[in-house]
mmCIF file with all atom_site columns, C-alpha atoms in Angstrom:
data_model
loop_
_atom_site.group_PDB
_atom_site.id
_atom_site.type_symbol
_atom_site.label_atom_id
_atom_site.label_alt_id
_atom_site.label_comp_id
_atom_site.label_asym_id
_atom_site.label_entity_id
_atom_site.label_seq_id
_atom_site.pdbx_PDB_ins_code
_atom_site.Cartn_x
_atom_site.Cartn_y
_atom_site.Cartn_z
_atom_site.occupancy
_atom_site.B_iso_or_equiv
_atom_site.pdbx_formal_charge
_atom_site.auth_seq_id
_atom_site.auth_comp_id
_atom_site.auth_asym_id
_atom_site.auth_atom_id
_atom_site.pdbx_PDB_model_num
ATOM 1   C CA . UNK A 1 1   ? 9.242  -50.492 39.040 1.00 0.00 ? 93  UNK A CA 1
ATOM 2   C CA . UNK A 1 2   ? 7.083  -49.543 36.070 1.00 0.00 ? 94  UNK A CA 1
ATOM 3   C CA . UNK A 1 3   ? 6.328  -52.117 33.407 1.00 0.00 ? 95  UNK A CA 1
ATOM 4   C CA . UNK A 1 4   ? 8.483  -50.523 30.638 1.00 0.00 ? 96  UNK A CA 1
ATOM 5   C CA . UNK A 1 5   ? 11.396 -50.172 33.074 1.00 0.00 ? 97  UNK A CA 1
ATOM 6   C CA . UNK A 1 6   ? 10.937 -53.784 34.131 1.00 0.00 ? 98  UNK A CA 1
ATOM 7   C CA . UNK A 1 7   ? 10.925 -54.940 30.511 1.00 0.00 ? 99  UNK A CA 1
ATOM 8   C CA . UNK A 1 8   ? 14.059 -52.901 29.736 1.00 0.00 ? 100 UNK A CA 1
ATOM 9   C CA . UNK A 1 9   ? 15.747 -54.300 32.806 1.00 0.00 ? 101 UNK A CA 1
ATOM 10  C CA . UNK A 1 10  ? 14.896 -57.858 31.758 1.00 0.00 ? 102 UNK A CA 1
ATOM 11  C CA . UNK A 1 11  ? 16.218 -57.328 28.230 1.00 0.00 ? 103 UNK A CA 1
ATOM 12  C CA . UNK A 1 12  ? 19.410 -55.769 29.573 1.00 0.00 ? 104 UNK A CA 1
ATOM 13  C CA . UNK A 1 13  ? 19.864 -58.625 32.053 1.00 0.00 ? 105 UNK A CA 1
ATOM 14  C CA . UNK A 1 14  ? 19.771 -61.270 29.314 1.00 0.00 ? 106 UNK A CA 1
ATOM 15  C CA . UNK A 1 15  ? 22.332 -59.481 27.136 1.00 0.00 ? 107 UNK A CA 1
ATOM 16  C CA . UNK A 1 16  ? 24.498 -58.649 30.170 1.00 0.00 ? 108 UNK A CA 1
ATOM 17  C CA . UNK A 1 17  ? 24.542 -62.270 31.321 1.00 0.00 ? 109 UNK A CA 1
ATOM 18  C CA . UNK A 1 18  ? 25.601 -63.482 27.885 1.00 0.00 ? 110 UNK A CA 1
ATOM 19  C CA . UNK A 1 19  ? 28.346 -60.861 27.510 1.00 0.00 ? 111 UNK A CA 1
ATOM 20  C CA . UNK A 1 20  ? 29.572 -61.451 31.060 1.00 0.00 ? 112 UNK A CA 1
ATOM 21  C CA . UNK A 1 21  ? 29.789 -65.218 30.599 1.00 0.00 ? 113 UNK A CA 1
ATOM 22  C CA . UNK A 1 22  ? 31.627 -64.871 27.273 1.00 0.00 ? 114 UNK A CA 1
ATOM 23  C CA . UNK A 1 23  ? 34.080 -62.320 28.706 1.00 0.00 ? 115 UNK A CA 1
ATOM 24  C CA . UNK A 1 24  ? 34.690 -64.499 31.763 1.00 0.00 ? 116 UNK A CA 1
ATOM 25  C CA . UNK A 1 25  ? 35.290 -67.523 29.546 1.00 0.00 ? 117 UNK A CA 1
ATOM 26  C CA . UNK A 1 26  ? 37.844 -65.610 27.469 1.00 0.00 ? 118 UNK A CA 1
ATOM 27  C CA . UNK A 1 27  ? 39.409 -64.064 30.619 1.00 0.00 ? 119 UNK A CA 1
ATOM 28  C CA . UNK A 1 28  ? 38.745 -60.490 29.494 1.00 0.00 ? 120 UNK A CA 1
ATOM 29  C CA . UNK A 1 29  ? 36.661 -59.241 32.436 1.00 0.00 ? 121 UNK A CA 1
ATOM 30  C CA . UNK A 1 30  ? 39.249 -56.609 33.391 1.00 0.00 ? 122 UNK A CA 1
ATOM 31  C CA . UNK A 1 31  ? 39.203 -55.145 29.874 1.00 0.00 ? 123 UNK A CA 1
ATOM 32  C CA . UNK A 1 32  ? 35.403 -55.343 29.809 1.00 0.00 ? 124 UNK A CA 1
ATOM 33  C CA . UNK A 1 33  ? 35.252 -53.366 33.061 1.00 0.00 ? 125 UNK A CA 1
ATOM 34  C CA . UNK A 1 34  ? 37.418 -50.613 31.571 1.00 0.00 ? 126 UNK A CA 1
ATOM 35  C CA . UNK A 1 35  ? 35.289 -50.595 28.425 1.00 0.00 ? 127 UNK A CA 1
ATOM 36  C CA . UNK A 1 36  ? 32.126 -50.242 30.506 1.00 0.00 ? 128 UNK A CA 1
ATOM 37  C CA . UNK A 1 37  ? 33.549 -47.215 32.320 1.00 0.00 ? 129 UNK A CA 1
ATOM 38  C CA . UNK A 1 38  ? 34.382 -45.612 28.953 1.00 0.00 ? 130 UNK A CA 1
ATOM 39  C CA . UNK A 1 39  ? 30.956 -46.477 27.548 1.00 0.00 ? 131 UNK A CA 1
ATOM 40  C CA . UNK A 1 40  ? 29.175 -45.088 30.626 1.00 0.00 ? 132 UNK A CA 1
ATOM 41  C CA . UNK A 1 41  ? 31.178 -41.866 30.307 1.00 0.00 ? 133 UNK A CA 1
ATOM 42  C CA . UNK A 1 42  ? 30.304 -41.632 26.599 1.00 0.00 ? 134 UNK A CA 1
ATOM 43  C CA . UNK A 1 43  ? 26.606 -42.112 27.386 1.00 0.00 ? 135 UNK A CA 1
ATOM 44  C CA . UNK A 1 44  ? 26.773 -39.408 30.043 1.00 0.00 ? 136 UNK A CA 1
ATOM 45  C CA . UNK A 1 45  ? 28.651 -36.887 27.918 1.00 0.00 ? 137 UNK A CA 1
ATOM 46  C CA . UNK A 1 46  ? 27.207 -37.459 24.439 1.00 0.00 ? 138 UNK A CA 1
ATOM 47  C CA . UNK A 1 47  ? 23.660 -36.392 23.735 1.00 0.00 ? 139 UNK A CA 1
ATOM 48  C CA . UNK A 1 48  ? 24.128 -37.609 20.165 1.00 0.00 ? 140 UNK A CA 1
ATOM 49  C CA . UNK A 1 49  ? 24.920 -41.141 21.367 1.00 0.00 ? 141 UNK A CA 1
ATOM 50  C CA . UNK A 1 50  ? 21.885 -41.163 23.663 1.00 0.00 ? 142 UNK A CA 1
ATOM 51  C CA . UNK A 1 51  ? 19.707 -39.906 20.790 1.00 0.00 ? 143 UNK A CA 1
ATOM 52  C CA . UNK A 1 52  ? 21.106 -42.522 18.392 1.00 0.00 ? 144 UNK A CA 1
ATOM 53  C CA . UNK A 1 53  ? 20.431 -45.499 20.675 1.00 0.00 ? 145 UNK A CA 1
ATOM 54  C CA . UNK A 1 54  ? 16.873 -44.321 21.346 1.00 0.00 ? 146 UNK A CA 1
ATOM 55  C CA . UNK A 1 55  ? 15.976 -43.196 17.833 1.00 0.00 ? 147 UNK A CA 1
ATOM 56  C CA . UNK A 1 56  ? 13.062 -45.023 16.205 1.00 0.00 ? 148 UNK A CA 1
ATOM 57  C CA . UNK A 1 57  ? 13.847 -43.196 12.935 1.00 0.00 ? 149 UNK A CA 1
ATOM 58  C CA . UNK A 1 58  ? 17.229 -44.821 12.322 1.00 0.00 ? 150 UNK A CA 1
ATOM 59  C CA . UNK A 1 59  ? 17.146 -48.232 10.685 1.00 0.00 ? 151 UNK A CA 1
ATOM 60  C CA . UNK A 1 60  ? 18.720 -51.318 12.247 1.00 0.00 ? 152 UNK A CA 1
ATOM 61  C CA . UNK A 1 61  ? 21.570 -51.098 9.738  1.00 0.00 ? 153 UNK A CA 1
ATOM 62  C CA . UNK A 1 62  ? 22.205 -47.414 10.465 1.00 0.00 ? 154 UNK A CA 1
ATOM 63  C CA . UNK A 1 63  ? 22.250 -48.042 14.222 1.00 0.00 ? 155 UNK A CA 1
ATOM 64  C CA . UNK A 1 64  ? 24.461 -51.096 13.720 1.00 0.00 ? 156 UNK A CA 1
ATOM 65  C CA . UNK A 1 65  ? 26.916 -49.182 11.531 1.00 0.00 ? 157 UNK A CA 1
ATOM 66  C CA . UNK A 1 66  ? 27.062 -46.265 13.979 1.00 0.00 ? 158 UNK A CA 1
ATOM 67  C CA . UNK A 1 67  ? 27.457 -48.533 17.015 1.00 0.00 ? 159 UNK A CA 1
ATOM 68  C CA . UNK A 1 68  ? 30.095 -50.609 15.201 1.00 0.00 ? 160 UNK A CA 1
ATOM 69  C CA . UNK A 1 69  ? 32.112 -47.474 14.409 1.00 0.00 ? 161 UNK A CA 1
ATOM 70  C CA . UNK A 1 70  ? 31.842 -46.307 18.025 1.00 0.00 ? 162 UNK A CA 1
ATOM 71  C CA . UNK A 1 71  ? 32.833 -49.744 19.347 1.00 0.00 ? 163 UNK A CA 1
ATOM 72  C CA . UNK A 1 72  ? 35.828 -49.905 17.021 1.00 0.00 ? 164 UNK A CA 1
ATOM 73  C CA . UNK A 1 73  ? 36.922 -46.347 17.894 1.00 0.00 ? 165 UNK A CA 1
ATOM 74  C CA . UNK A 1 74  ? 36.615 -47.104 21.637 1.00 0.00 ? 166 UNK A CA 1
ATOM 75  C CA . UNK A 1 75  ? 38.528 -50.372 21.137 1.00 0.00 ? 167 UNK A CA 1
ATOM 76  C CA . UNK A 1 76  ? 35.865 -52.425 22.938 1.00 0.00 ? 168 UNK A CA 1
ATOM 77  C CA . UNK A 1 77  ? 36.446 -56.112 23.692 1.00 0.00 ? 169 UNK A CA 1
ATOM 78  C CA . UNK A 1 78  ? 34.991 -58.468 21.027 1.00 0.00 ? 170 UNK A CA 1
ATOM 79  C CA . UNK A 1 79  ? 32.292 -59.785 23.387 1.00 0.00 ? 171 UNK A CA 1
ATOM 80  C CA . UNK A 1 80  ? 30.957 -56.267 23.897 1.00 0.00 ? 172 UNK A CA 1
ATOM 81  C CA . UNK A 1 81  ? 31.319 -55.323 20.209 1.00 0.00 ? 173 UNK A CA 1
ATOM 82  C CA . UNK A 1 82  ? 29.422 -58.431 19.110 1.00 0.00 ? 174 UNK A CA 1
ATOM 83  C CA . UNK A 1 83  ? 26.774 -57.930 21.782 1.00 0.00 ? 175 UNK A CA 1
ATOM 84  C CA . UNK A 1 84  ? 26.208 -54.324 20.736 1.00 0.00 ? 176 UNK A CA 1
ATOM 85  C CA . UNK A 1 85  ? 25.977 -55.376 17.082 1.00 0.00 ? 177 UNK A CA 1
ATOM 86  C CA . UNK A 1 86  ? 23.352 -57.974 17.983 1.00 0.00 ? 178 UNK A CA 1
ATOM 87  C CA . UNK A 1 87  ? 21.466 -55.437 20.090 1.00 0.00 ? 179 UNK A CA 1
ATOM 88  C CA . UNK A 1 88  ? 21.417 -53.024 17.116 1.00 0.00 ? 180 UNK A CA 1
ATOM 89  C CA . UNK A 1 89  ? 20.208 -55.798 14.807 1.00 0.00 ? 181 UNK A CA 1
ATOM 90  C CA . UNK A 1 90  ? 17.372 -56.625 17.237 1.00 0.00 ? 182 UNK A CA 1
ATOM 91  C CA . UNK A 1 91  ? 16.601 -52.916 17.939 1.00 0.00 ? 183 UNK A CA 1
ATOM 92  C CA . UNK A 1 92  ? 17.566 -53.243 21.588 1.00 0.00 ? 184 UNK A CA 1
ATOM 93  C CA . UNK A 1 93  ? 20.180 -50.461 21.870 1.00 0.00 ? 185 UNK A CA 1
ATOM 94  C CA . UNK A 1 94  ? 17.732 -48.399 23.957 1.00 0.00 ? 186 UNK A CA 1
ATOM 95  C CA . UNK A 1 95  ? 18.627 -50.611 26.963 1.00 0.00 ? 187 UNK A CA 1
ATOM 96  C CA . UNK A 1 96  ? 22.335 -49.737 26.739 1.00 0.00 ? 188 UNK A CA 1
ATOM 97  C CA . UNK A 1 97  ? 22.404 -47.696 29.997 1.00 0.00 ? 189 UNK A CA 1
ATOM 98  C CA . UNK A 1 98  ? 20.769 -50.582 31.903 1.00 0.00 ? 190 UNK A CA 1
ATOM 99  C CA . UNK A 1 99  ? 23.143 -53.050 30.228 1.00 0.00 ? 191 UNK A CA 1
ATOM 100 C CA . UNK A 1 100 ? 26.179 -51.079 31.406 1.00 0.00 ? 192 UNK A CA 1
ATOM 101 C CA . UNK A 1 101 ? 24.799 -50.938 34.961 1.00 0.00 ? 193 UNK A CA 1
ATOM 102 C CA . UNK A 1 102 ? 23.988 -54.666 34.993 1.00 0.00 ? 194 UNK A CA 1
ATOM 103 C CA . UNK A 1 103 ? 27.401 -55.653 33.643 1.00 0.00 ? 195 UNK A CA 1
ATOM 104 C CA . UNK A 1 104 ? 29.089 -53.385 36.194 1.00 0.00 ? 196 UNK A CA 1
ATOM 105 C CA . UNK A 1 105 ? 27.136 -55.063 38.988 1.00 0.00 ? 197 UNK A CA 1
ATOM 106 C CA . UNK A 1 106 ? 27.978 -58.558 37.694 1.00 0.00 ? 198 UNK A CA 1
ATOM 107 C CA . UNK A 1 107 ? 31.692 -57.773 37.472 1.00 0.00 ? 199 UNK A CA 1
ATOM 108 C CA . UNK A 1 108 ? 31.678 -56.219 40.953 1.00 0.00 ? 200 UNK A CA 1
ATOM 109 C CA . UNK A 1 109 ? 29.926 -59.282 42.385 1.00 0.00 ? 201 UNK A CA 1
ATOM 110 C CA . UNK A 1 110 ? 32.423 -61.569 40.647 1.00 0.00 ? 202 UNK A CA 1
ATOM 111 C CA . UNK A 1 111 ? 35.262 -59.585 42.238 1.00 0.00 ? 203 UNK A CA 1
ATOM 112 C CA . UNK A 1 112 ? 33.561 -59.633 45.658 1.00 0.00 ? 204 UNK A CA 1
ATOM 113 C CA . UNK A 1 113 ? 32.853 -55.915 45.543 1.00 0.00 ? 205 UNK A CA 1
ATOM 114 C CA . UNK A 1 114 ? 29.788 -53.896 46.409 1.00 0.00 ? 206 UNK A CA 1
ATOM 115 C CA . UNK A 1 115 ? 28.923 -50.721 44.546 1.00 0.00 ? 207 UNK A CA 1
ATOM 116 C CA . UNK A 1 116 ? 27.975 -47.570 46.443 1.00 0.00 ? 208 UNK A CA 1
ATOM 117 C CA . UNK A 1 117 ? 26.366 -44.501 44.880 1.00 0.00 ? 209 UNK A CA 1
ATOM 118 C CA . UNK A 1 118 ? 27.662 -41.470 46.755 1.00 0.00 ? 210 UNK A CA 1
ATOM 119 C CA . UNK A 1 119 ? 26.245 -37.986 46.240 1.00 0.00 ? 211 UNK A CA 1
ATOM 120 C CA . UNK A 1 120 ? 28.052 -35.114 47.922 1.00 0.00 ? 212 UNK A CA 1
ATOM 121 C CA . UNK A 1 121 ? 27.760 -31.331 47.939 1.00 0.00 ? 213 UNK A CA 1
ATOM 122 C CA . UNK A 1 122 ? 31.379 -30.991 46.768 1.00 0.00 ? 214 UNK A CA 1
ATOM 123 C CA . UNK A 1 123 ? 33.597 -33.426 44.899 1.00 0.00 ? 215 UNK A CA 1
ATOM 124 C CA . UNK A 1 124 ? 35.266 -35.918 47.233 1.00 0.00 ? 216 UNK A CA 1
ATOM 125 C CA . UNK A 1 125 ? 39.029 -35.819 47.473 1.00 0.00 ? 217 UNK A CA 1
ATOM 126 C CA . UNK A 1 126 ? 40.905 -39.055 46.919 1.00 0.00 ? 218 UNK A CA 1
ATOM 127 C CA . UNK A 1 127 ? 41.620 -39.304 50.655 1.00 0.00 ? 219 UNK A CA 1
ATOM 128 C CA . UNK A 1 128 ? 37.941 -38.774 51.529 1.00 0.00 ? 220 UNK A CA 1
ATOM 129 C CA . UNK A 1 129 ? 36.836 -41.394 48.998 1.00 0.00 ? 221 UNK A CA 1
ATOM 130 C CA . UNK A 1 130 ? 39.367 -43.904 50.362 1.00 0.00 ? 222 UNK A CA 1
ATOM 131 C CA . UNK A 1 131 ? 38.301 -43.246 53.969 1.00 0.00 ? 223 UNK A CA 1
ATOM 132 C CA . UNK A 1 132 ? 34.629 -43.630 53.017 1.00 0.00 ? 224 UNK A CA 1
ATOM 133 C CA . UNK A 1 133 ? 35.358 -46.861 51.143 1.00 0.00 ? 225 UNK A CA 1
ATOM 134 C CA . UNK A 1 134 ? 37.249 -48.211 54.161 1.00 0.00 ? 226 UNK A CA 1
ATOM 135 C CA . UNK A 1 135 ? 34.394 -47.280 56.520 1.00 0.00 ? 227 UNK A CA 1
ATOM 136 C CA . UNK A 1 136 ? 31.792 -48.875 54.241 1.00 0.00 ? 228 UNK A CA 1
ATOM 137 C CA . UNK A 1 137 ? 33.965 -51.984 53.846 1.00 0.00 ? 229 UNK A CA 1
ATOM 138 C CA . UNK A 1 138 ? 34.024 -52.371 57.626 1.00 0.00 ? 230 UNK A CA 1
ATOM 139 C CA . UNK A 1 139 ? 30.240 -52.133 57.639 1.00 0.00 ? 231 UNK A CA 1
ATOM 140 C CA . UNK A 1 140 ? 29.447 -54.586 54.801 1.00 0.00 ? 232 UNK A CA 1
ATOM 141 C CA . UNK A 1 141 ? 32.507 -56.850 54.881 1.00 0.00 ? 233 UNK A CA 1
ATOM 142 C CA . UNK A 1 142 ? 33.270 -56.493 51.168 1.00 0.00 ? 234 UNK A CA 1
ATOM 143 C CA . UNK A 1 143 ? 35.369 -54.144 49.076 1.00 0.00 ? 235 UNK A CA 1
ATOM 144 C CA . UNK A 1 144 ? 33.337 -51.092 48.104 1.00 0.00 ? 236 UNK A CA 1
ATOM 145 C CA . UNK A 1 145 ? 33.517 -49.399 44.718 1.00 0.00 ? 237 UNK A CA 1
ATOM 146 C CA . UNK A 1 146 ? 32.385 -45.785 45.015 1.00 0.00 ? 238 UNK A CA 1
ATOM 147 C CA . UNK A 1 147 ? 30.514 -44.051 42.184 1.00 0.00 ? 239 UNK A CA 1
ATOM 148 C CA . UNK A 1 148 ? 30.623 -40.418 43.261 1.00 0.00 ? 240 UNK A CA 1
ATOM 149 C CA . UNK A 1 149 ? 28.499 -37.571 41.923 1.00 0.00 ? 241 UNK A CA 1
ATOM 150 C CA . UNK A 1 150 ? 28.077 -33.960 43.033 1.00 0.00 ? 242 UNK A CA 1
ATOM 151 C CA . UNK A 1 151 ? 24.788 -32.243 43.925 1.00 0.00 ? 243 UNK A CA 1
ATOM 152 C CA . UNK A 1 152 ? 25.362 -28.759 45.339 1.00 0.00 ? 244 UNK A CA 1
ATOM 153 C CA . UNK A 1 153 ? 21.768 -28.565 46.577 1.00 0.00 ? 245 UNK A CA 1
ATOM 154 C CA . UNK A 1 154 ? 22.752 -30.927 49.424 1.00 0.00 ? 246 UNK A CA 1
ATOM 155 C CA . UNK A 1 155 ? 24.556 -27.936 50.991 1.00 0.00 ? 247 UNK A CA 1
ATOM 156 C CA . UNK A 1 156 ? 26.840 -30.339 52.888 1.00 0.00 ? 248 UNK A CA 1
ATOM 157 C CA . UNK A 1 157 ? 27.125 -33.970 53.935 1.00 0.00 ? 249 UNK A CA 1
ATOM 158 C CA . UNK A 1 158 ? 26.576 -37.133 51.900 1.00 0.00 ? 250 UNK A CA 1
ATOM 159 C CA . UNK A 1 159 ? 23.894 -39.430 50.560 1.00 0.00 ? 251 UNK A CA 1
ATOM 160 C CA . UNK A 1 160 ? 25.159 -43.016 50.270 1.00 0.00 ? 252 UNK A CA 1
ATOM 161 C CA . UNK A 1 161 ? 23.142 -45.739 48.519 1.00 0.00 ? 253 UNK A CA 1
ATOM 162 C CA . UNK A 1 162 ? 24.279 -49.361 48.674 1.00 0.00 ? 254 UNK A CA 1
ATOM 163 C CA . UNK A 1 163 ? 21.770 -51.810 47.293 1.00 0.00 ? 255 UNK A CA 1
ATOM 164 C CA . UNK A 1 164 ? 18.507 -51.190 49.128 1.00 0.00 ? 256 UNK A CA 1
ATOM 165 C CA . UNK A 1 165 ? 20.134 -49.218 51.964 1.00 0.00 ? 257 UNK A CA 1
ATOM 166 C CA . UNK A 1 166 ? 20.447 -45.454 51.974 1.00 0.00 ? 258 UNK A CA 1
ATOM 167 C CA . UNK A 1 167 ? 22.292 -43.251 54.445 1.00 0.00 ? 259 UNK A CA 1
ATOM 168 C CA . UNK A 1 168 ? 21.427 -39.561 54.161 1.00 0.00 ? 260 UNK A CA 1
ATOM 169 C CA . UNK A 1 169 ? 23.556 -37.193 56.237 1.00 0.00 ? 261 UNK A CA 1
ATOM 170 C CA . UNK A 1 170 ? 23.011 -34.177 53.999 1.00 0.00 ? 262 UNK A CA 1
ATOM 171 C CA . UNK A 1 171 ? 22.208 -30.793 55.483 1.00 0.00 ? 263 UNK A CA 1
ATOM 172 C CA . UNK A 1 172 ? 19.312 -30.482 53.007 1.00 0.00 ? 264 UNK A CA 1
ATOM 173 C CA . UNK A 1 173 ? 17.566 -33.543 54.495 1.00 0.00 ? 265 UNK A CA 1
ATOM 174 C CA . UNK A 1 174 ? 18.176 -32.286 58.037 1.00 0.00 ? 266 UNK A CA 1
ATOM 175 C CA . UNK A 1 175 ? 16.647 -28.919 57.127 1.00 0.00 ? 267 UNK A CA 1
ATOM 176 C CA . UNK A 1 176 ? 13.693 -30.691 55.491 1.00 0.00 ? 268 UNK A CA 1
ATOM 177 C CA . UNK A 1 177 ? 13.046 -32.791 58.607 1.00 0.00 ? 269 UNK A CA 1
ATOM 178 C CA . UNK A 1 178 ? 13.379 -29.706 60.820 1.00 0.00 ? 270 UNK A CA 1
ATOM 179 C CA . UNK A 1 179 ? 10.866 -27.919 58.605 1.00 0.00 ? 271 UNK A CA 1
ATOM 180 C CA . UNK A 1 180 ? 8.436  -30.854 58.985 1.00 0.00 ? 272 UNK A CA 1
ATOM 181 C CA . UNK A 1 181 ? 8.807  -30.817 62.758 1.00 0.00 ? 273 UNK A CA 1
ATOM 182 C CA . UNK A 1 182 ? 8.129  -27.085 62.833 1.00 0.00 ? 274 UNK A CA 1
ATOM 183 C CA . UNK A 1 183 ? 4.971  -27.562 60.720 1.00 0.00 ? 275 UNK A CA 1
ATOM 184 C CA . UNK A 1 184 ? 3.714  -30.179 63.185 1.00 0.00 ? 276 UNK A CA 1
ATOM 185 C CA . UNK A 1 185 ? 4.293  -27.865 66.163 1.00 0.00 ? 277 UNK A CA 1
ATOM 186 C CA . UNK A 1 186 ? 2.617  -24.829 64.584 1.00 0.00 ? 278 UNK A CA 1
#
């Protein structure tokens, strides 16, 4: 991990821990989890939001006002609203994507879940996602929350990442390994 990424991760971890503990204390973890999904979707879909949290041009007050309006509009839990306001005041909004990921992981761990990043060539159907979750649960012994994305360049198959483990059954990786074998022979 590079030094800036490590620093961002450390900053996000401190804020995430505080928000998690406060939400757990006030028994609002379920609402916080829903808010995090909405916030992650907003970060993915809105280039303006990503630009605002990373902008060195905007003042602390401008970022705080903008983030406050977004938090109010999204109806975020008070722990998250207050945390985001503090992050804006301290010019730490740039770690928002890492914060969302850390909070997601903390909530999953609290619920006894494991998160799995699944990349497939085509979108998984609900039945396929459930079958995959059941298979992974049998393997790790915990409930598995699947975060699915689509990458058509895989051609077919899946790439599953759980923690430090990765299972790659994509056709692209099989073709790549076949190409390497053929280079060695020739």
